[in-house]
Short mmCIF file of C-alpha atoms in Angstrom, two decimals:
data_model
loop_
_atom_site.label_atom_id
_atom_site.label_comp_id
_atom_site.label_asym_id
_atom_site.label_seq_id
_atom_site.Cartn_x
_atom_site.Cartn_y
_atom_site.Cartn_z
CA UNK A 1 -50.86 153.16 -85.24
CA UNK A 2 -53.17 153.84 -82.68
CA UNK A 3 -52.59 155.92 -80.12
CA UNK A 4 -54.10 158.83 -78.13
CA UNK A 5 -54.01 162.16 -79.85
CA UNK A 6 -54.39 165.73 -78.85
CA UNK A 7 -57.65 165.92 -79.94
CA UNK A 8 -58.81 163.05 -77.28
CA UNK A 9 -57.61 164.19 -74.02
CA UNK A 10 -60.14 165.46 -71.63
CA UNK A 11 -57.70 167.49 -69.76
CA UNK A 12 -58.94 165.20 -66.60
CA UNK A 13 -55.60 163.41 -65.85
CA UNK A 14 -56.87 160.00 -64.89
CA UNK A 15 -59.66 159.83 -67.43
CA UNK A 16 -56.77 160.66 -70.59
CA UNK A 17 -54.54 158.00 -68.84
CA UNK A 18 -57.64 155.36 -69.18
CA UNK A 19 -58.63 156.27 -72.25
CA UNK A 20 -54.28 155.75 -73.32
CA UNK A 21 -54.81 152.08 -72.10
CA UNK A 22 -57.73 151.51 -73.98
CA UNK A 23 -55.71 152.67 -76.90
CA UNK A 24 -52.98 150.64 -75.93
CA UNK A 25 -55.37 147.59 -75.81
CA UNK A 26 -56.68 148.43 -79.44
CA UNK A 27 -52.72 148.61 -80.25
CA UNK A 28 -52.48 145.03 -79.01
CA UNK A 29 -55.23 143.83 -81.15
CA UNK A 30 -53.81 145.56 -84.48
CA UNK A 31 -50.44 143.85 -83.35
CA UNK A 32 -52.42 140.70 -83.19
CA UNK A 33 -54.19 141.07 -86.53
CA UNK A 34 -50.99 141.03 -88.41
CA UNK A 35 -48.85 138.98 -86.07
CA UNK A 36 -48.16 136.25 -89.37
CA UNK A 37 -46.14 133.65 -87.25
CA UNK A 38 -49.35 132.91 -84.77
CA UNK A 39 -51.62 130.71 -86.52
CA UNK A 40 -53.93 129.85 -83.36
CA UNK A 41 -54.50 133.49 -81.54
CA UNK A 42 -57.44 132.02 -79.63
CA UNK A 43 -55.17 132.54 -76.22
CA UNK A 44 -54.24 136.06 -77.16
CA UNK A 45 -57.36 136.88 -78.57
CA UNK A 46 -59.29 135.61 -75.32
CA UNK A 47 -57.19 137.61 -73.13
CA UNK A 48 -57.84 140.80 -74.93
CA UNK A 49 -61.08 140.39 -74.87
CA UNK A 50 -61.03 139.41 -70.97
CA UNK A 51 -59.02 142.49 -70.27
CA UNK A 52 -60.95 144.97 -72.48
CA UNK A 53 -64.19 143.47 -70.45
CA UNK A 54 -62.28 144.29 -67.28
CA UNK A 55 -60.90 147.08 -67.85
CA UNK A 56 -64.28 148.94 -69.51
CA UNK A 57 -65.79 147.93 -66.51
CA UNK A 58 -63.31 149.90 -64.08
CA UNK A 59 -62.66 152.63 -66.61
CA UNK A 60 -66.50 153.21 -67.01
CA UNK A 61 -66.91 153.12 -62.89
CA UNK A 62 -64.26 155.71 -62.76
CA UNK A 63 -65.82 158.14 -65.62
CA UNK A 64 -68.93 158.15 -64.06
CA UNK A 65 -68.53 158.81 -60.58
CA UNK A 66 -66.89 161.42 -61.91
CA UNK A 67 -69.97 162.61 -63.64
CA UNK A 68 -71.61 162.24 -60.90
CA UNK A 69 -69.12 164.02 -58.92
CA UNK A 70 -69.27 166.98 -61.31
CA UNK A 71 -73.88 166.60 -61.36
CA UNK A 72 -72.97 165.94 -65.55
CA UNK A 73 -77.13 166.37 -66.43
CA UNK A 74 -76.33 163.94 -69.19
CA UNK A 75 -75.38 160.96 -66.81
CA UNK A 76 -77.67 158.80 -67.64
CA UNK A 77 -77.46 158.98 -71.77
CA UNK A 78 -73.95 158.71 -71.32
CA UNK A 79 -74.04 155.35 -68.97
CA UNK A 80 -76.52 153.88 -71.13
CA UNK A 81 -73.96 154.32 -74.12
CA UNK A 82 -71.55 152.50 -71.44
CA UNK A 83 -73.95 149.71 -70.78
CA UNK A 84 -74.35 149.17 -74.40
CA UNK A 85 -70.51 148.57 -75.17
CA UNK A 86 -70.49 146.33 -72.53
CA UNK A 87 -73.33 144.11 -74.00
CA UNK A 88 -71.57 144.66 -77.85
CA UNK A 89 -68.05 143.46 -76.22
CA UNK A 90 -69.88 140.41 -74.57
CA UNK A 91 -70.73 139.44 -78.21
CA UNK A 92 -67.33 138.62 -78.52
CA UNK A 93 -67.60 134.77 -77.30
CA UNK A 94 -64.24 133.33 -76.61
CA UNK A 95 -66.38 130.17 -78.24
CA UNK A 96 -66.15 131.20 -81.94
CA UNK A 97 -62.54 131.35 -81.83
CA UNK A 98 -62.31 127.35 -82.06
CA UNK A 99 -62.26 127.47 -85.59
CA UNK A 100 -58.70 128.79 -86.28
CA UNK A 101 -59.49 129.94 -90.03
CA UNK A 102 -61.90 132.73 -88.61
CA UNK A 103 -59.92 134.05 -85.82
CA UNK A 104 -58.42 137.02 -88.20
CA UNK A 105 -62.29 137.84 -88.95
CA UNK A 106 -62.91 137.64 -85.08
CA UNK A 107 -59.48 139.93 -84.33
CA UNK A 108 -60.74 142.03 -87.54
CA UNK A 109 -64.20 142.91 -86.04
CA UNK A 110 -63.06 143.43 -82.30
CA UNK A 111 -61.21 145.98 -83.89
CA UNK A 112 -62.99 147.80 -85.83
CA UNK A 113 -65.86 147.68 -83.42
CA UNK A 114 -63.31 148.85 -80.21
CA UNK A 115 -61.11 151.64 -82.51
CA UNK A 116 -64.82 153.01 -84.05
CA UNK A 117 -66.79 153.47 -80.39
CA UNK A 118 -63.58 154.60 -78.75
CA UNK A 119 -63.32 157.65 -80.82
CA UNK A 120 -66.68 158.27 -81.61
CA UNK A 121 -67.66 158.38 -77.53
CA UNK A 122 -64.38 160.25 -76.45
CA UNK A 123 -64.54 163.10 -79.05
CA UNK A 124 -68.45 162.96 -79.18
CA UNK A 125 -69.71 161.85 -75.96
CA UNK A 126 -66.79 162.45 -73.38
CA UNK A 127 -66.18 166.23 -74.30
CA UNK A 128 -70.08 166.79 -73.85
CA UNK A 129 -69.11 166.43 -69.76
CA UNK A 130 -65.93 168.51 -69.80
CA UNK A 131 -67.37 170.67 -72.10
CA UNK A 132 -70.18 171.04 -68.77
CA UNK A 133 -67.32 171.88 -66.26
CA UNK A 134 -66.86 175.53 -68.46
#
């Protein structure tokens, strides 16, 4: 269901094959959502989050020292936006998913929240830089 389309790649190899994991990851949470035979997905759910955190991180250190490497004039809007997906994901506290009952609410959110930004900043926000490379 989700999955990288035309309409997201960059045409910068490494970037489209980070922005595929992401998608991948986003995959693994819809898979998680309606996995029925898991009641508790606090384990899951807390290594999703731990490897969406992760991987951001090295994904976002990647896309901008390619900005960088390209003099993008909008570096600094665009690593802001970066900065403030990191604090949103850190809302996601592994400590809320005690309570069993609200763990499909938790997955629900992550979701939404990851699947919304990712597209928004790729067709939105990422093309704005390769669109600067013309």
């Amino acid at each position: 269901m989700y999955e990288m389309k035309s309409e997201y790649y960059t045409g910068i190899e490494s970037i489209d094959q980070e922005h595929t994991r992401l998608f991948e990851l986003a995959q693994e949470t819809q898979d998680l959502l309606t996995d029925t035979l898991q009641y508790d997905k606090t384990e899951k759910l807390n290594s999703l989050i731990s490897e969406l955190i992760d991987y951001t991180k090295t994904h976002f250190s990647h896309e901008e020292a390619f900005m960088r490497s390209i003099q993008y004039a909008g570096i600094e809007g665009h690593m802001a936006l970066h900065r403030k997906f990191e604090d949103n994901l850190m809302q996601f506290d592994p400590d809320c998913l005690e309570d069993v009952e609200n763990q499909n609410e938790v997955v629900e959110k992550l979701l939404g929240f990851l699947i919304t930004w990712l597209i928004d900043h790729i067709q939105r926000m990422d093309m704005q830089y390769v669109k600067s490379m013309k």
